[in-house]
Amino acid sequence: MCGVFGVYGHPEAAKLTYLGLHALQHRGQESAGVVSSDGGRLYARRAMGLVHDAFSSEDLRGLPGALAIGHVRYSTAGGSFLKNAQPLAVDYSRGSIAVAHNGNLTNAEELRDLLEARGSIFQSNSDTEVIIHLLAMSKQKALEDRIADALTEVKGSYSLVFLSEQALVAVRDPNAIRPLVLGKLPGSAFPNVVASEPVAFDLIDAEVVREVLPGEMIVIDKNGLHSSSPLPPGPRRSCVFEYVYFARPDSKISGATVYEVRKNLGRILAEEQPADCDIVVPVPDSGVAAAMGFAERAGVPFELGLTRSPYVGRTFIEPEQSIRHFGVRLKLNTVGDTLRGKRVALIDDTIVRGTTSRKIVKLVRNAGAKEVHMRISSPPFRWPCYYGIDTPTRGELVASSHTTEEIGRHITADSLGYLSIDGMVDAVTRSPGFDGKRGEFCHACFSGEYSIDITAPSKSRQLPLLLV
Amino acid sequence: MCGVFGVYGHPEAAKLTYLGLHALQHRGQESAGVVSSDGGRLYARRAMGLVHDAFSSEDLRGLPGALAIGHVRYSTAGGSFLKNAQPLAVDYSRGSIAVAHNGNLTNAEELRDLLEARGSIFQSNSDTEVIIHLLAMSKQKALEDRIADALTEVKGSYSLVFLSEQALVAVRDPNAIRPLVLGKLPGSAFPNVVASEPVAFDLIDAEVVREVLPGEMIVIDKNGLHSSSPLPPGPRRSCVFEYVYFARPDSKISGATVYEVRKNLGRILAEEQPADCDIVVPVPDSGVAAAMGFAERAGVPFELGLTRSPYVGRTFIEPEQSIRHFGVRLKLNTVGDTLRGKRVALIDDTIVRGTTSRKIVKLVRNAGAKEVHMRISSPPFRWPCYYGIDTPTRGELVASSHTTEEIGRHITADSLGYLSIDGMVDAVTRSPGFDGKRGEFCHACFSGEYSIDITAPSKSRQLPLLLV
Amino acid sequence: MCGVFGVYGHPEAAKLTYLGLHALQHRGQESAGVVSSDGGRLYARRAMGLVHDAFSSEDLRGLPGALAIGHVRYSTAGGSFLKNAQPLAVDYSRGSIAVAHNGNLTNAEELRDLLEARGSIFQSNSDTEVIIHLLAMSKQKALEDRIADALTEVKGSYSLVFLSEQALVAVRDPNAIRPLVLGKLPGSAFPNVVASEPVAFDLIDAEVVREVLPGEMIVIDKNGLHSSSPLPPGPRRSCVFEYVYFARPDSKISGATVYEVRKNLGRILAEEQPADCDIVVPVPDSGVAAAMGFAERAGVPFELGLTRSPYVGRTFIEPEQSIRHFGVRLKLNTVGDTLRGKRVALIDDTIVRGTTSRKIVKLVRNAGAKEVHMRISSPPFRWPCYYGIDTPTRGELVASSHTTEEIGRHITADSLGYLSIDGMVDAVTRSPGFDGKRGEFCHACFSGEYSIDITAPSKSRQLPLLLV
Amino acid sequence: MCGVFGVYGHPEAAKLTYLGLHALQHRGQESAGVVSSDGGRLYARRAMGLVHDAFSSEDLRGLPGALAIGHVRYSTAGGSFLKNAQPLAVDYSRGSIAVAHNGNLTNAEELRDLLEARGSIFQSNSDTEVIIHLLAMSKQKALEDRIADALTEVKGSYSLVFLSEQALVAVRDPNAIRPLVLGKLPGSAFPNVVASEPVAFDLIDAEVVREVLPGEMIVIDKNGLHSSSPLPPGPRRSCVFEYVYFARPDSKISGATVYEVRKNLGRILAEEQPADCDIVVPVPDSGVAAAMGFAERAGVPFELGLTRSPYVGRTFIEPEQSIRHFGVRLKLNTVGDTLRGKRVALIDDTIVRGTTSRKIVKLVRNAGAKEVHMRISSPPFRWPCYYGIDTPTRGELVASSHTTEEIGRHITADSLGYLSIDGMVDAVTRSPGFDGKRGEFCHACFSGEYSIDITAPSKSRQLPLLLV
């Protein structure tokens, strides 16, 4: 779960990248990085934390040139270290190259073993470093051919943005799993920005041109934009979870506004899993739009019965004498008497482990709710994602080993209902503006139908080197 | 605009204060401070920034004892310096004393001149330092008598929490302008926590006992709680703006939940200022509840057509080649096609200078809205507040020199409507649970009827000493 | 043990102060502060650490104006907190005032009790705050008269530099215990800089004019320099320890260069306490000059048999499995075979507790020295200093309860010899350039003859308020 | 100019390394790094700044295991970035490997071009990364064979310490240009520490065993110590500049204590280049020992007429209105009247560009010296070093294009004298304990006789990638 951005041909390329990354901040808060080029060499800066904190004016002045790419990275379980921050940037035989990657390679470990056997050395545990090595070893001359060479060997999901001294290259995997969209700055003769989501364009006055196609490579340089398809386009399998949870509500994916899709998810959920309730209450912030749709379809009042603190950081100091619902209460609070005596339909987007849902249900009940009916605007989350979303193992996913009824009891809800896979897909395809097709989604995390043939996703070997 | 907190008789008093301040964080993000007592001496720490960042585990270990008070401070125009952070803590003839203050003294400058003429020295520009000086000069022996002596001399608004080596004292001004509420931790034989808003109790499992009364002084020490009324209770004039904007929606004031009051404000606004519209859209986050009420009463769909970034820091680096709506877009974005072709009723809580409203209206129109009808869930904001809310001067308040029609034109709205003062007060008094009286509000910022007789609020002299 | 600096009438007053403080850095490494005035108001910055680290270019730009004073503070046992950093700066009835103090008031506690009884509040534990309170309470109009009023009440040692909006004032106590010297910047029509030591002038191209006299007050403002003697000059009792240890070797005090005095101390020590030795080795850095004098007079080779690490910070992380001589070895190391088989005269300036000397003697012996004869270039250190040098209590001073023979045994030296008080005074008075008189020194730490009649130096009360 | 350290088989290996690096701090203050192994994996931490500041207790706890290596790095002109900090640590086919390097490869660029042509990617501009790539590409199985393979290809100087999961390996180049010494911790059955200088052993109670031999490889693992000579030992050419300037005076190299050698340099200088003078004054700190030898041989008093500030950081803020001798005076000051009226022999270790010497001579003359005779305890510095000492280009070395007489005029000295190459070598070989041979030194920087056949040392290509 990351965000990427690239711009070509703007005198303040690094600043635009910084702003684009700010708009993509929800895709990753652990680290941020920008690499720029002045036509002759690359300049790089990566830092931990939010984009806003990671770059000072002086930092941006140190990133000159009219080309730049950037990356925001999500915090993953494995530990958060600067060496894993992107874009990666190295020197190789043809000069310098930088890359920002959203996605996950499923054969990274095999490739890494092969590369090491040929003498390669690795400085990070990122699968992205594999791509760079393959690119450097290609016998091709042209950058685009080297990239194509490298990507022919990798499997998995990738929305990639490369930067050389003189060109910007964007590539999307043949299944188009992770999003990537092309835009144009005002005054540019050709499209010259790429980003994970179109919200990155809104902030910098760029307009959306189109999505990057499955298996497409776009090269932007002094000759303008050149599109090619060096990789055989597979069947499109775009991640449906972007609609459910991950993308910003104001983003459009395949023509459909995420906010509208989420309301649809709620409407269909109300039809599939009705609840005898007095009010519909979302778990903020991600459940709000679905709850609005649910309430509308159910004809029951929508109430903001839970508030979410905007000030929650990563860790909080807890008193030794423990406090009830401490963890969840730092983030959520119930609103006065809004819930008292009510039968509440509580709307959330997913249940992962079940522990948080259990705490929230208790919190709502403590606030006086008579009944709590949990409704989830997606199907049971049963399978890990191998394509770039950081999910727990199967063992930790409560829905992979428990029935809906069992989960309902565990979280102490009076009833629990999930949306069906069909309902979820309907919610997307029936949204205004949607221009894709019904079968074009990856919903492996719900269905187990992995888009890419993976015999057995290689297990991450224990990280041999730990930078502290 | 600040938040105060105090606790007596808990082995982890500083940690509870830290958590209470976190719950009050919306009342001030500039600085945070905690002073604790172990019965023998005081321990203090103040720092710039959010509570979460200002205190490490080690910092909290350095604040031992069973008594503590805390303060969060809002960023004011005058400059943000650590020396203005609270609680203030000093030594005087009877030992040590610390104080946290929410409010504003209207005769601070006169008193400061008097005190300096008697030889006092001042180390901050805070009016709170005046209270400490008066207290130190009192001829009384007992702390509560010294405090009463001091407060007899001051005018203005104050919700104060004092800490001595062995006692916690809370006082509210005779007009009860700023909020202050009393609570009880589980297991305590008597009420032993005070806070600006009851949400601070939610987080630490304390229950609300009652509000501190106008002019009441509450002393909590080893003898338990002792209430007295050393100050003649004036007519109650609690700040109505707490409901409109300042308090958290999940807080209760005078029995009424802020969220419910805001929905009422929206409902009455829909009656007083109807709009011919297709959708009702709030300016997030503060306009959301009012927009829900407006939509319900108007029978028009409620839509989240604007999103708000949770990642906005204080300053952002802008490209030199400027971007349209740059400032407002860092914070707000329009949602896909939700607004396209629509007649939009846009709901906000206040218009201060008009510049932001103008930008938002343009943003909404750029997103395709056919008409934009601005509706404000409070009356025109015409007068500065002298009682603790940091407002611009009259000259900067657009409503003090322009008619509603002029403001509407200025912000380029198709129409503009404000709630009436009566409507606003009705919204509060008709809210479920409200246990106060109609005439008990200060609405000077809307009406110019200042609760306290102020001939001419003394002008702040230019700060003579600037700590950098 | 602190350093003070002041400058009047230079467009970059704060920068000169910053440089002056750098030259005085040896007088205090704990904190540094500068207060400047632009003629209308004061600007202040204080920070922990070295001058070089405490002030950025931006910090100095925030300190505008042509007048400035500064202070460096020594780390004292009581704890190192920013609130104790100087200059102190406050507002009072006549405007703003800042003060930097080197010295110690012996009746600070009594005065503080009196002031608090009159209603004063204290924000630090510094005796300097007492002076500010007295000044603020004076009935006089003119600043110099207020300062005189205040100083009439205090006892002890003080070299003070005050800054008001428009004037710089320097005062030295009637006994002239701590140093204070007057200088002139090139191009100035009158003397316009003051500093604890003349080395502060060297760096900024200023020339030494003369020392500030006992009890003298110097006011520098737009009318030039005005000297007065508002305090009855007592008998001069300048601290002899400045020569022995504290001042920089390149400083001149009373006409005598400290380096030359230290060589003299060594010469007379060689006469009074000869040692049968092959080489003379100093404990670096402070024993070097004395060892040179000792070697010259004894006719024995001078050898740098011990080196001192320039990289020693305050605390070092020690392995759990402890290392011999760990603490002293981080700082000192023996030089190869230089000491092997030799009878060594080891020269140091003082023995305080004896623990470090013991470690050094062992280190030297481990390096192969056949005999170690410790010679100290000052008399036994028996009495605490009440005049501004941070010394241990009598109980901790090994010489206050042990004979020289006992100390010698304790530190495992083959012999130990101290300089006599007469010898020490001779070393100063016979130095080239010395223009003072024999009887003008305070050597209370050696003799117990306290310069100022102190019945019983008031004990510091336990600090009531601790800022963390 | 760097320092390396390694330890095997101590439960607190990282802490010992931290202490060892502290003792080697004079060899590099820009960055510090430690890599440890717990037998199964490596742990690494690198940071900018001094060892003391770069490592907290917590950092050291994050470096577990009984094996560790460390590195301190000198600030070089090219820019100081963390990515150039060492030890370098990577993963390759056989596991993980880390390396710390003191020295410089003269064919790094050629090798890098070859490696990149084979597909290698580079993440730093360090020549050390070349060694790691060669090692990773070796077809050998055993680590020592891979290292030997790699080193067969490189030319130049290197004292290397490698760390794998289970072994410590130390290698010195066939000419033994940079120092490397073997030691033994108390209680160890075999030698188990290596360091650039023996002073690193003093601090941790280890004893010196012997120097690592030209071309020797030492492997220390669970089988104890194993020495081999995989590289043909060339003629020994140890850097004579370590004696002149770089090493610590308390270090021993080839049996001779550096301090004793420096006194010898001064003695022979006095014979070769006598001066008609009243006093001999060193430029501190590096000229002190030579000045002592000079004074002794010349029969003229030795005087510390210049002091050096221990508080000088990298950059200082200068007033706009410039100050005479500003830069040099921040560091050096003259001592009172010591120099007044005197004919001064001023002793320094080298003249590089001549600018600093010129400033010092003027400073001395301003302090009243009648004549200034500059004497340098090494020959004219005419040639750049390609073996690990960071020297300016030939064009910047004043002695490569000017006669001694011209330089003397340039620095405004009354006379200037350099030591001869023979005199310098004599000073070393005649020092007590020296156990090497006359012809075994590299003095290319003085003579141009480069120890290793270098046709034309490859020019550093412009760094393509800049990390900011």
Tab-separated table of C-alpha atoms in Angstrom, chain A residues 55-231:
chain	number	residue	atom	x	y	z
A	55	PHE	CA	10.496	18.129	3.275
A	56	SER	CA	11.572	21.646	4.159
A	57	SER	CA	11.869	24.471	1.636
A	58	GLU	CA	15.602	23.915	1.726
A	59	ASP	CA	15.180	20.207	1.005
A	60	LEU	CA	13.081	21.040	-2.041
A	61	ARG	CA	15.646	23.562	-3.256
A	62	GLY	CA	18.141	20.681	-3.139
A	63	LEU	CA	15.984	18.814	-5.679
A	64	PRO	CA	16.327	20.909	-8.842
A	65	GLY	CA	15.162	20.145	-12.370
A	66	ALA	CA	12.057	19.685	-14.457
A	67	LEU	CA	11.567	15.943	-13.920
A	68	ALA	CA	10.685	14.240	-10.658
A	69	ILE	CA	9.085	11.179	-9.174
A	70	GLY	CA	7.888	10.525	-5.625
A	71	HIS	CA	6.646	7.836	-3.307
A	72	VAL	CA	4.775	7.523	-0.020
A	73	ARG	CA	5.076	4.286	1.887
A	74	TYR	CA	2.701	2.561	4.263
A	75	SER	CA	3.913	1.306	7.607
A	76	THR	CA	4.341	-2.443	7.424
A	77	ALA	CA	4.697	-4.950	10.200
A	78	GLY	CA	8.309	-5.815	9.359
A	79	GLY	CA	9.655	-2.644	10.838
A	80	SER	CA	9.982	0.862	9.579
A	81	PHE	CA	13.438	1.822	8.404
A	82	LEU	CA	14.681	4.523	6.131
A	83	LYS	CA	16.450	1.990	3.916
A	84	ASN	CA	13.054	0.684	2.825
A	85	ALA	CA	11.867	4.160	1.816
A	86	GLN	CA	11.485	4.863	-1.896
A	87	PRO	CA	12.159	5.960	-4.624
A	88	LEU	CA	15.145	3.677	-4.898
A	89	ALA	CA	17.973	5.364	-6.816
A	90	VAL	CA	21.200	3.804	-8.075
A	91	ASP	CA	23.989	4.152	-10.596
A	92	TYR	CA	24.414	1.497	-13.299
A	93	SER	CA	26.188	1.201	-16.607
A	94	ARG	CA	23.914	3.625	-18.468
A	95	GLY	CA	23.811	6.316	-15.810
A	96	SER	CA	21.455	6.750	-12.903
A	97	ILE	CA	17.947	5.430	-12.445
A	98	ALA	CA	15.283	5.833	-9.786
A	99	VAL	CA	12.051	3.945	-9.298
A	100	ALA	CA	8.897	4.218	-7.186
A	101	HIS	CA	6.726	1.128	-6.845
A	102	ASN	CA	3.169	0.466	-5.695
A	103	GLY	CA	2.417	-3.237	-5.637
A	104	ASN	CA	4.102	-6.466	-4.743
A	105	LEU	CA	6.133	-8.992	-6.709
A	106	THR	CA	5.155	-12.586	-6.036
A	107	ASN	CA	8.387	-14.092	-7.338
A	108	ALA	CA	10.774	-11.603	-5.760
A	109	GLU	CA	12.504	-14.153	-3.560
A	110	GLU	CA	13.188	-16.567	-6.438
A	111	LEU	CA	14.566	-13.730	-8.536
A	112	ARG	CA	16.645	-12.485	-5.664
A	113	ASP	CA	18.171	-15.919	-5.173
A	114	LEU	CA	18.988	-16.071	-8.882
A	115	LEU	CA	20.480	-12.604	-8.886
A	116	GLU	CA	22.589	-13.278	-5.801
A	117	ALA	CA	23.813	-16.486	-7.384
A	118	ARG	CA	25.025	-14.305	-10.267
A	119	GLY	CA	26.835	-12.057	-7.809
A	120	SER	CA	24.380	-9.304	-7.050
A	121	ILE	CA	24.418	-7.640	-3.655
A	122	PHE	CA	21.284	-6.306	-1.968
A	123	GLN	CA	21.027	-3.332	0.290
A	124	SER	CA	17.344	-3.473	1.200
A	125	ASN	CA	14.646	-6.086	1.638
A	126	SER	CA	12.425	-4.424	-0.895
A	127	ASP	CA	11.224	-6.421	-3.897
A	128	THR	CA	11.696	-3.239	-5.883
A	129	GLU	CA	15.468	-3.655	-5.692
A	130	VAL	CA	15.048	-6.819	-7.758
A	131	ILE	CA	13.576	-4.806	-10.630
A	132	ILE	CA	16.543	-2.448	-10.595
A	133	HIS	CA	19.016	-5.321	-10.706
A	134	LEU	CA	17.213	-6.965	-13.627
A	135	LEU	CA	17.138	-3.655	-15.462
A	136	ALA	CA	20.864	-3.149	-14.883
A	137	MET	CA	21.662	-6.614	-16.200
A	138	SER	CA	19.617	-6.310	-19.373
A	139	LYS	CA	21.603	-6.473	-22.601
A	140	GLN	CA	19.333	-3.871	-24.199
A	141	LYS	CA	20.561	-0.358	-24.869
A	142	ALA	CA	17.438	1.769	-24.547
A	143	LEU	CA	15.996	2.385	-21.108
A	144	GLU	CA	12.499	1.301	-22.157
A	145	ASP	CA	13.838	-1.967	-23.525
A	146	ARG	CA	15.771	-2.609	-20.346
A	147	ILE	CA	12.667	-1.972	-18.267
A	148	ALA	CA	10.634	-4.280	-20.507
A	149	ASP	CA	13.342	-6.927	-20.183
A	150	ALA	CA	13.240	-6.673	-16.429
A	151	LEU	CA	9.453	-6.732	-16.166
A	152	THR	CA	9.214	-9.778	-18.367
A	153	GLU	CA	10.790	-11.700	-15.522
A	154	VAL	CA	8.711	-10.463	-12.633
A	155	LYS	CA	5.263	-11.606	-11.534
A	156	GLY	CA	2.811	-9.818	-9.319
A	157	SER	CA	1.370	-6.349	-9.210
A	158	TYR	CA	3.127	-3.126	-10.033
A	159	SER	CA	2.366	0.438	-10.833
A	160	LEU	CA	5.865	1.758	-11.444
A	161	VAL	CA	7.304	5.190	-12.110
A	162	PHE	CA	10.931	5.368	-13.278
A	163	LEU	CA	13.136	8.433	-13.588
A	164	SER	CA	16.341	8.624	-15.630
A	165	GLU	CA	18.345	11.777	-16.236
A	166	GLN	CA	16.105	12.696	-19.158
A	167	ALA	CA	12.950	10.650	-19.122
A	168	LEU	CA	9.949	9.670	-17.046
A	169	VAL	CA	8.595	6.148	-17.545
A	170	ALA	CA	5.354	4.736	-16.124
A	171	VAL	CA	4.352	1.083	-16.330
A	172	ARG	CA	1.338	-0.828	-15.081
A	173	ASP	CA	1.285	-4.598	-14.707
A	174	PRO	CA	-0.668	-6.661	-17.273
A	175	ASN	CA	-3.515	-7.220	-14.818
A	176	ALA	CA	-3.672	-3.563	-13.857
A	177	ILE	CA	-4.072	-4.539	-10.245
A	178	ARG	CA	-2.965	-1.326	-8.579
A	179	PRO	CA	-4.263	2.016	-9.905
A	180	LEU	CA	-2.236	4.418	-12.065
A	181	VAL	CA	-3.611	7.391	-13.885
A	182	LEU	CA	-2.257	9.808	-16.479
A	183	GLY	CA	-2.804	13.566	-16.405
A	184	LYS	CA	-1.793	16.826	-18.001
A	185	LEU	CA	-0.639	20.069	-16.465
A	186	PRO	CA	-2.115	23.282	-17.870
A	187	GLY	CA	0.062	24.546	-20.723
A	188	SER	CA	1.698	21.222	-21.475
A	189	ALA	CA	1.482	20.011	-25.085
A	190	PHE	CA	1.139	16.406	-23.982
A	191	PRO	CA	0.177	14.437	-20.875
A	192	ASN	CA	3.005	14.833	-18.393
A	193	VAL	CA	1.935	13.667	-14.931
A	194	VAL	CA	1.164	10.246	-13.490
A	195	ALA	CA	-0.216	9.346	-10.090
A	196	SER	CA	-1.805	6.535	-8.125
A	197	GLU	CA	-5.063	8.468	-7.826
A	198	PRO	CA	-6.527	11.465	-9.646
A	199	VAL	CA	-6.800	13.452	-6.382
A	200	ALA	CA	-3.089	14.140	-6.815
A	201	PHE	CA	-3.951	16.103	-9.962
A	202	ASP	CA	-6.718	18.158	-8.335
A	203	LEU	CA	-4.250	19.860	-6.030
A	204	ILE	CA	-1.862	20.924	-8.808
A	205	ASP	CA	-4.462	22.024	-11.379
A	206	ALA	CA	-3.737	19.080	-13.666
A	207	GLU	CA	-6.546	17.352	-15.512
A	208	VAL	CA	-7.122	13.628	-15.754
A	209	VAL	CA	-6.386	12.207	-19.214
A	210	ARG	CA	-7.008	8.499	-18.718
A	211	GLU	CA	-5.891	5.488	-16.727
A	212	VAL	CA	-2.683	3.754	-17.694
A	213	LEU	CA	-3.724	0.534	-19.448
A	214	PRO	CA	-2.942	-3.041	-18.402
A	215	GLY	CA	0.612	-3.845	-19.479
A	216	GLU	CA	1.155	-0.369	-20.919
A	217	MET	CA	4.456	1.490	-20.750
A	218	ILE	CA	4.427	5.257	-21.127
A	219	VAL	CA	7.683	7.088	-21.833
A	220	ILE	CA	7.684	10.865	-21.495
A	221	ASP	CA	10.760	12.737	-22.696
A	222	LYS	CA	11.752	15.622	-24.923
A	223	ASN	CA	9.918	13.936	-27.803
A	224	GLY	CA	6.655	13.979	-25.909
A	225	LEU	CA	4.667	10.964	-24.806
A	226	HIS	CA	5.184	7.540	-26.303
A	227	SER	CA	2.986	4.591	-25.371
A	228	SER	CA	3.813	0.934	-25.999
A	229	SER	CA	2.727	-2.471	-24.805
A	230	PRO	CA	5.896	-4.461	-24.202
A	231	LEU	CA	4.073	-6.763	-21.818
